[in-house]
Amino acid sequence: LSWPTADDATVAAWVYMDDQVGTRRIFDKDGNEIVSVGAEIGFQITGGIGPPRTAISVGTWYLIVGWFDYVDGTNNKVEYQINAGAVRSVTTASEPTDGTDSLGIGAELSPAPASGFWNGRIDNAFFIRRVLTGRERGLIYNEGFGVDYETLQRIIGGGIQ
């Protein structure tokens, strides 16, 4: 998997946290990651650039969708949304890094040894090379019930990786 630079991308997953200890990765590719620190979760690109994280509770399923919106190289957006809540956003001139690190779901795999193991459950994680619309994110959330892979493909079309 390569993370596009100077282009749009979205990553999403349903997550269920079992504890609020340490720094844990849900999705990580070259520091572009959905990450939890203690009781807070968020999305950031390489260098830790992202909006402030949001507190979540142990024992509850959440849909987190994070995306990088390449605007013009100076007004790019790093954004995320939890469930159908408010979109958290930051504007930056930075872009994601696309290096040789392996994709980690539930851990940071590079540099070895693996670390930041997620303590909980992860379901229906995906990556797509575009920004999902608010309507698409709402359909995926489906009032908290989520959707299966086939329905997800119908909602956002092909291109899920």
PDB file of C-alpha atoms in Angstrom:
ATOM      1  CA  LEU A   1       0.000   0.000   0.000  1.00  0.00           C
ATOM      2  CA  SER A   2       1.351   3.414  -0.859  1.00  0.00           C
ATOM      3  CA  TRP A   3       0.026   6.569   0.747  1.00  0.00           C
ATOM      4  CA  PRO A   4      -0.574   9.204  -1.934  1.00  0.00           C
ATOM      5  CA  THR A   5       1.311  12.477  -1.619  1.00  0.00           C
ATOM      6  CA  ALA A   6      -0.163  15.633  -3.167  1.00  0.00           C
ATOM      7  CA  ASP A   7      -3.473  13.786  -3.384  1.00  0.00           C
ATOM      8  CA  ASP A   8      -6.528  12.878  -1.286  1.00  0.00           C
ATOM      9  CA  ALA A   9      -6.920   9.777   0.883  1.00  0.00           C
ATOM     10  CA  THR A  10      -9.316   8.421   3.523  1.00  0.00           C
ATOM     11  CA  VAL A  11      -8.850   5.744   6.153  1.00  0.00           C
ATOM     12  CA  ALA A  12     -11.595   4.415   8.409  1.00  0.00           C
ATOM     13  CA  ALA A  13     -12.316   1.700  10.941  1.00  0.00           C
ATOM     14  CA  TRP A  14     -14.805   0.667  13.585  1.00  0.00           C
ATOM     15  CA  VAL A  15     -12.949   0.493  16.919  1.00  0.00           C
ATOM     16  CA  TYR A  16     -13.722  -0.783  20.402  1.00  0.00           C
ATOM     17  CA  MET A  17     -11.293   0.161  23.185  1.00  0.00           C
ATOM     18  CA  ASP A  18     -10.616  -2.235  26.072  1.00  0.00           C
ATOM     19  CA  ASP A  19      -8.378   0.127  28.073  1.00  0.00           C
ATOM     20  CA  GLN A  20      -7.073   3.690  27.991  1.00  0.00           C
ATOM     21  CA  VAL A  21      -3.396   3.067  28.627  1.00  0.00           C
ATOM     22  CA  GLY A  22      -0.516   4.311  26.497  1.00  0.00           C
ATOM     23  CA  THR A  23      -0.277   5.177  22.814  1.00  0.00           C
ATOM     24  CA  ARG A  24      -2.004   2.670  20.524  1.00  0.00           C
ATOM     25  CA  ARG A  25      -2.270   2.463  16.740  1.00  0.00           C
ATOM     26  CA  ILE A  26      -5.411   1.457  14.879  1.00  0.00           C
ATOM     27  CA  PHE A  27      -4.014   2.239  11.431  1.00  0.00           C
ATOM     28  CA  ASP A  28      -0.417   3.231  10.694  1.00  0.00           C
ATOM     29  CA  LYS A  29       1.479   3.748   7.436  1.00  0.00           C
ATOM     30  CA  ASP A  30       4.611   5.893   7.596  1.00  0.00           C
ATOM     31  CA  GLY A  31       3.209   7.916  10.523  1.00  0.00           C
ATOM     32  CA  ASN A  32      -0.101   8.609   8.768  1.00  0.00           C
ATOM     33  CA  GLU A  33      -2.292   7.111  11.448  1.00  0.00           C
ATOM     34  CA  ILE A  34      -5.419   6.736  13.484  1.00  0.00           C
ATOM     35  CA  VAL A  35      -3.956   6.759  16.966  1.00  0.00           C
ATOM     36  CA  SER A  36      -5.186   6.742  20.548  1.00  0.00           C
ATOM     37  CA  VAL A  37      -3.298   8.339  23.410  1.00  0.00           C
ATOM     38  CA  GLY A  38      -4.868   7.377  26.703  1.00  0.00           C
ATOM     39  CA  ALA A  39      -8.605   8.024  26.397  1.00  0.00           C
ATOM     40  CA  GLU A  40      -8.288  10.201  23.267  1.00  0.00           C
ATOM     41  CA  ILE A  41      -8.363   9.174  19.622  1.00  0.00           C
ATOM     42  CA  GLY A  42      -7.649  11.056  16.408  1.00  0.00           C
ATOM     43  CA  PHE A  43      -6.101  11.086  12.936  1.00  0.00           C
ATOM     44  CA  GLN A  44      -2.758  12.590  12.008  1.00  0.00           C
ATOM     45  CA  ILE A  45      -0.290  12.631   9.142  1.00  0.00           C
ATOM     46  CA  THR A  46       3.481  12.219   9.335  1.00  0.00           C
ATOM     47  CA  GLY A  47       5.010  14.510  11.939  1.00  0.00           C
ATOM     48  CA  GLY A  48       1.978  14.330  14.230  1.00  0.00           C
ATOM     49  CA  ILE A  49       0.056  16.967  12.248  1.00  0.00           C
ATOM     50  CA  GLY A  50      -3.662  16.691  12.910  1.00  0.00           C
ATOM     51  CA  PRO A  51      -6.558  18.199  14.817  1.00  0.00           C
ATOM     52  CA  PRO A  52      -6.774  17.670  18.583  1.00  0.00           C
ATOM     53  CA  ARG A  53      -7.810  14.156  19.579  1.00  0.00           C
ATOM     54  CA  THR A  54     -11.280  13.389  20.997  1.00  0.00           C
ATOM     55  CA  ALA A  55     -12.045  11.442  24.194  1.00  0.00           C
ATOM     56  CA  ILE A  56     -13.795   8.099  23.766  1.00  0.00           C
ATOM     57  CA  SER A  57     -14.983   5.522  26.289  1.00  0.00           C
ATOM     58  CA  VAL A  58     -13.936   1.958  26.979  1.00  0.00           C
ATOM     59  CA  GLY A  59     -16.455  -0.704  25.966  1.00  0.00           C
ATOM     60  CA  THR A  60     -18.172   1.186  23.125  1.00  0.00           C
ATOM     61  CA  TRP A  61     -17.938   0.815  19.336  1.00  0.00           C
ATOM     62  CA  TYR A  62     -16.955   3.948  17.388  1.00  0.00           C
ATOM     63  CA  LEU A  63     -16.547   4.658  13.692  1.00  0.00           C
ATOM     64  CA  ILE A  64     -13.534   6.875  13.044  1.00  0.00           C
ATOM     65  CA  VAL A  65     -12.929   8.258   9.565  1.00  0.00           C
ATOM     66  CA  GLY A  66      -9.751  10.263   8.929  1.00  0.00           C
ATOM     67  CA  TRP A  67      -8.785  11.966   5.697  1.00  0.00           C
ATOM     68  CA  PHE A  68      -6.187  14.119   4.026  1.00  0.00           C
ATOM     69  CA  ASP A  69      -7.628  16.662   1.599  1.00  0.00           C
ATOM     70  CA  TYR A  70      -4.934  18.005  -0.723  1.00  0.00           C
ATOM     71  CA  VAL A  71      -6.075  21.516  -1.605  1.00  0.00           C
ATOM     72  CA  ASP A  72      -3.172  23.421  -3.150  1.00  0.00           C
ATOM     73  CA  GLY A  73      -0.036  22.510  -1.239  1.00  0.00           C
ATOM     74  CA  THR A  74      -0.427  25.277   1.352  1.00  0.00           C
ATOM     75  CA  ASN A  75      -4.041  24.969   2.536  1.00  0.00           C
ATOM     76  CA  ASN A  76      -4.314  21.189   2.841  1.00  0.00           C
ATOM     77  CA  LYS A  77      -6.745  19.748   5.372  1.00  0.00           C
ATOM     78  CA  VAL A  78      -6.168  16.956   7.885  1.00  0.00           C
ATOM     79  CA  GLU A  79      -9.584  15.981   9.225  1.00  0.00           C
ATOM     80  CA  TYR A  80     -11.439  13.265  11.071  1.00  0.00           C
ATOM     81  CA  GLN A  81     -14.922  12.441  12.301  1.00  0.00           C
ATOM     82  CA  ILE A  82     -16.103  10.052  14.993  1.00  0.00           C
ATOM     83  CA  ASN A  83     -19.507   8.460  14.415  1.00  0.00           C
ATOM     84  CA  ALA A  84     -21.744  11.180  12.973  1.00  0.00           C
ATOM     85  CA  GLY A  85     -20.186  13.891  15.138  1.00  0.00           C
ATOM     86  CA  ALA A  86     -18.486  17.141  14.259  1.00  0.00           C
ATOM     87  CA  VAL A  87     -15.590  17.129  11.800  1.00  0.00           C
ATOM     88  CA  ARG A  88     -12.287  18.024  13.493  1.00  0.00           C
ATOM     89  CA  SER A  89      -9.946  19.871  11.123  1.00  0.00           C
ATOM     90  CA  VAL A  90      -6.554  21.537  10.825  1.00  0.00           C
ATOM     91  CA  THR A  91      -5.052  23.346   7.820  1.00  0.00           C
ATOM     92  CA  THR A  92      -1.421  22.660   6.924  1.00  0.00           C
ATOM     93  CA  ALA A  93       1.164  23.038   4.176  1.00  0.00           C
ATOM     94  CA  SER A  94       2.455  19.573   5.097  1.00  0.00           C
ATOM     95  CA  GLU A  95       1.643  16.375   3.227  1.00  0.00           C
ATOM     96  CA  PRO A  96       1.645  12.713   4.211  1.00  0.00           C
ATOM     97  CA  THR A  97       4.880  10.796   3.770  1.00  0.00           C
ATOM     98  CA  ASP A  98       4.895   7.729   1.540  1.00  0.00           C
ATOM     99  CA  GLY A  99       7.833   5.630   2.619  1.00  0.00           C
ATOM    100  CA  THR A 100       8.675   1.966   2.795  1.00  0.00           C
ATOM    101  CA  ASP A 101       7.072   1.213   6.158  1.00  0.00           C
ATOM    102  CA  SER A 102       4.612  -1.656   6.224  1.00  0.00           C
ATOM    103  CA  LEU A 103       0.921  -0.977   6.786  1.00  0.00           C
ATOM    104  CA  GLY A 104      -0.038  -1.739  10.367  1.00  0.00           C
ATOM    105  CA  ILE A 105      -3.596  -2.410  11.481  1.00  0.00           C
ATOM    106  CA  GLY A 106      -3.665  -2.621  15.268  1.00  0.00           C
ATOM    107  CA  ALA A 107       0.040  -1.789  15.675  1.00  0.00           C
ATOM    108  CA  GLU A 108       2.934   0.322  14.452  1.00  0.00           C
ATOM    109  CA  LEU A 109       5.068  -2.148  12.493  1.00  0.00           C
ATOM    110  CA  SER A 110       8.008   0.078  11.557  1.00  0.00           C
ATOM    111  CA  PRO A 111      10.565   0.514  12.861  1.00  0.00           C
ATOM    112  CA  ALA A 112      10.861  -3.049  14.131  1.00  0.00           C
ATOM    113  CA  PRO A 113      10.005  -4.402  16.602  1.00  0.00           C
ATOM    114  CA  ALA A 114       6.278  -3.717  16.335  1.00  0.00           C
ATOM    115  CA  SER A 115       4.802  -1.485  19.045  1.00  0.00           C
ATOM    116  CA  GLY A 116       1.715   0.493  19.982  1.00  0.00           C
ATOM    117  CA  PHE A 117      -0.543  -2.560  19.931  1.00  0.00           C
ATOM    118  CA  TRP A 118      -4.280  -1.765  20.002  1.00  0.00           C
ATOM    119  CA  ASN A 119      -6.011  -3.304  23.011  1.00  0.00           C
ATOM    120  CA  GLY A 120      -9.558  -3.852  21.801  1.00  0.00           C
ATOM    121  CA  ARG A 121     -11.293  -4.708  18.551  1.00  0.00           C
ATOM    122  CA  ILE A 122     -11.020  -3.328  15.021  1.00  0.00           C
ATOM    123  CA  ASP A 123     -13.584  -4.049  12.324  1.00  0.00           C
ATOM    124  CA  ASN A 124     -14.193  -3.008   8.701  1.00  0.00           C
ATOM    125  CA  ALA A 125     -10.950  -1.035   8.342  1.00  0.00           C
ATOM    126  CA  PHE A 126     -10.377   0.415   4.889  1.00  0.00           C
ATOM    127  CA  PHE A 127      -8.288   2.881   2.869  1.00  0.00           C
ATOM    128  CA  ILE A 128      -9.360   4.703  -0.289  1.00  0.00           C
ATOM    129  CA  ARG A 129      -7.579   7.282  -2.426  1.00  0.00           C
ATOM    130  CA  ARG A 130     -10.174  10.053  -2.176  1.00  0.00           C
ATOM    131  CA  VAL A 131     -12.077  12.061   0.424  1.00  0.00           C
ATOM    132  CA  LEU A 132     -15.476  10.629   1.295  1.00  0.00           C
ATOM    133  CA  THR A 133     -18.409  13.028   1.280  1.00  0.00           C
ATOM    134  CA  GLY A 134     -20.375  13.734   4.446  1.00  0.00           C
ATOM    135  CA  ARG A 135     -23.255  11.737   2.982  1.00  0.00           C
ATOM    136  CA  GLU A 136     -20.979   8.724   2.372  1.00  0.00           C
ATOM    137  CA  ARG A 137     -19.601   8.899   5.923  1.00  0.00           C
ATOM    138  CA  GLY A 138     -23.167   9.064   7.266  1.00  0.00           C
ATOM    139  CA  LEU A 139     -24.225   6.040   5.223  1.00  0.00           C
ATOM    140  CA  ILE A 140     -21.233   4.053   6.502  1.00  0.00           C
ATOM    141  CA  TYR A 141     -22.060   5.015  10.097  1.00  0.00           C
ATOM    142  CA  ASN A 142     -25.692   3.956   9.488  1.00  0.00           C
ATOM    143  CA  GLU A 143     -27.021   5.283  12.814  1.00  0.00           C
ATOM    144  CA  GLY A 144     -24.364   3.274  14.664  1.00  0.00           C
ATOM    145  CA  PHE A 145     -25.139  -0.051  12.993  1.00  0.00           C
ATOM    146  CA  GLY A 146     -22.414   0.118  10.345  1.00  0.00           C
ATOM    147  CA  VAL A 147     -22.563  -1.617   6.991  1.00  0.00           C
ATOM    148  CA  ASP A 148     -21.050  -4.799   5.565  1.00  0.00           C
ATOM    149  CA  TYR A 149     -18.296  -4.799   2.935  1.00  0.00           C
ATOM    150  CA  GLU A 150     -20.640  -5.268  -0.023  1.00  0.00           C
ATOM    151  CA  THR A 151     -22.819  -2.353   1.070  1.00  0.00           C
ATOM    152  CA  LEU A 152     -19.702  -0.248   1.656  1.00  0.00           C
ATOM    153  CA  GLN A 153     -18.578  -0.980  -1.914  1.00  0.00           C
ATOM    154  CA  ARG A 154     -21.971   0.160  -3.222  1.00  0.00           C
ATOM    155  CA  ILE A 155     -21.825   3.361  -1.137  1.00  0.00           C
ATOM    156  CA  ILE A 156     -18.348   4.521  -2.099  1.00  0.00           C
ATOM    157  CA  GLY A 157     -17.752   2.548  -5.280  1.00  0.00           C
ATOM    158  CA  GLY A 158     -14.589   0.633  -6.070  1.00  0.00           C
ATOM    159  CA  GLY A 159     -11.123   1.534  -4.941  1.00  0.00           C
ATOM    160  CA  ILE A 160     -11.150   0.279  -1.353  1.00  0.00           C
ATOM    161  CA  GLN A 161      -7.761  -1.125  -0.426  1.00  0.00           C
TER     162      GLN A 161
END
